[in-house]
Amino acid sequence: MGGLSAAVVFLLNEVPEQYTFYACVFVISCSVASALITPPHAGSRWVPAYQLITTIGLNIGWAENHFKPGQSGVRVPLVDKPAAKQAVALAGIPVLNRKGRPETSLK
């Protein structure tokens, strides 16, 4: 996270001062757009554009969108999370980690 923040600050320092406002408006607009636009389905040609908009809008870490192309989220109480993971895994459905890859082991 610190590296990304440093990169953003570095890039904004490279923008001439009279255009900094417009660069900030562009980043905020991308963030708002990614919050308002429904993610495309996994096979859509719009997935790369959607991912680019969410990246420019700095939707990472805690700000990351819960809905992603080709994935769903099942909300359960925190105390039931281990049981829900186990039930999904026993049904033969891979449990994905934060990067969208199947988890190698259940905790």
Short mmCIF file of N, CA and C in Angstrom, two decimals, residues 5 17 33 47 49 77 85 91 99:
data_model
loop_
_atom_site.label_atom_id
_atom_site.label_comp_id
_atom_site.label_asym_id
_atom_site.label_seq_id
_atom_site.Cartn_x
_atom_site.Cartn_y
_atom_site.Cartn_z
N SER A 5 0.85 4.32 -2.78
CA SER A 5 0.64 5.72 -2.38
C SER A 5 1.81 6.59 -2.84
N GLU A 17 1.44 21.98 -12.21
CA GLU A 17 0.58 22.44 -11.13
C GLU A 17 -0.79 22.92 -11.63
N ALA A 33 -17.21 6.17 -10.80
CA ALA A 33 -17.73 5.33 -11.88
C ALA A 33 -17.66 3.86 -11.51
N VAL A 47 -14.36 -6.18 -19.35
CA VAL A 47 -13.65 -6.48 -18.11
C VAL A 47 -12.33 -5.70 -18.00
N ALA A 49 -11.47 -2.85 -19.32
CA ALA A 49 -11.77 -1.43 -19.11
C ALA A 49 -12.26 -1.20 -17.68
N PRO A 77 -22.56 -14.29 8.76
CA PRO A 77 -22.00 -13.71 9.99
C PRO A 77 -20.55 -14.16 10.16
N LYS A 85 -17.14 -21.57 4.68
CA LYS A 85 -16.04 -21.95 3.79
C LYS A 85 -15.98 -23.46 3.61
N ALA A 91 -18.91 -28.78 -1.20
CA ALA A 91 -19.79 -28.82 -2.37
C ALA A 91 -18.98 -28.82 -3.67
N LYS A 99 -7.25 -12.26 -4.11
CA LYS A 99 -6.75 -12.02 -5.46
C LYS A 99 -7.56 -12.77 -6.51
#
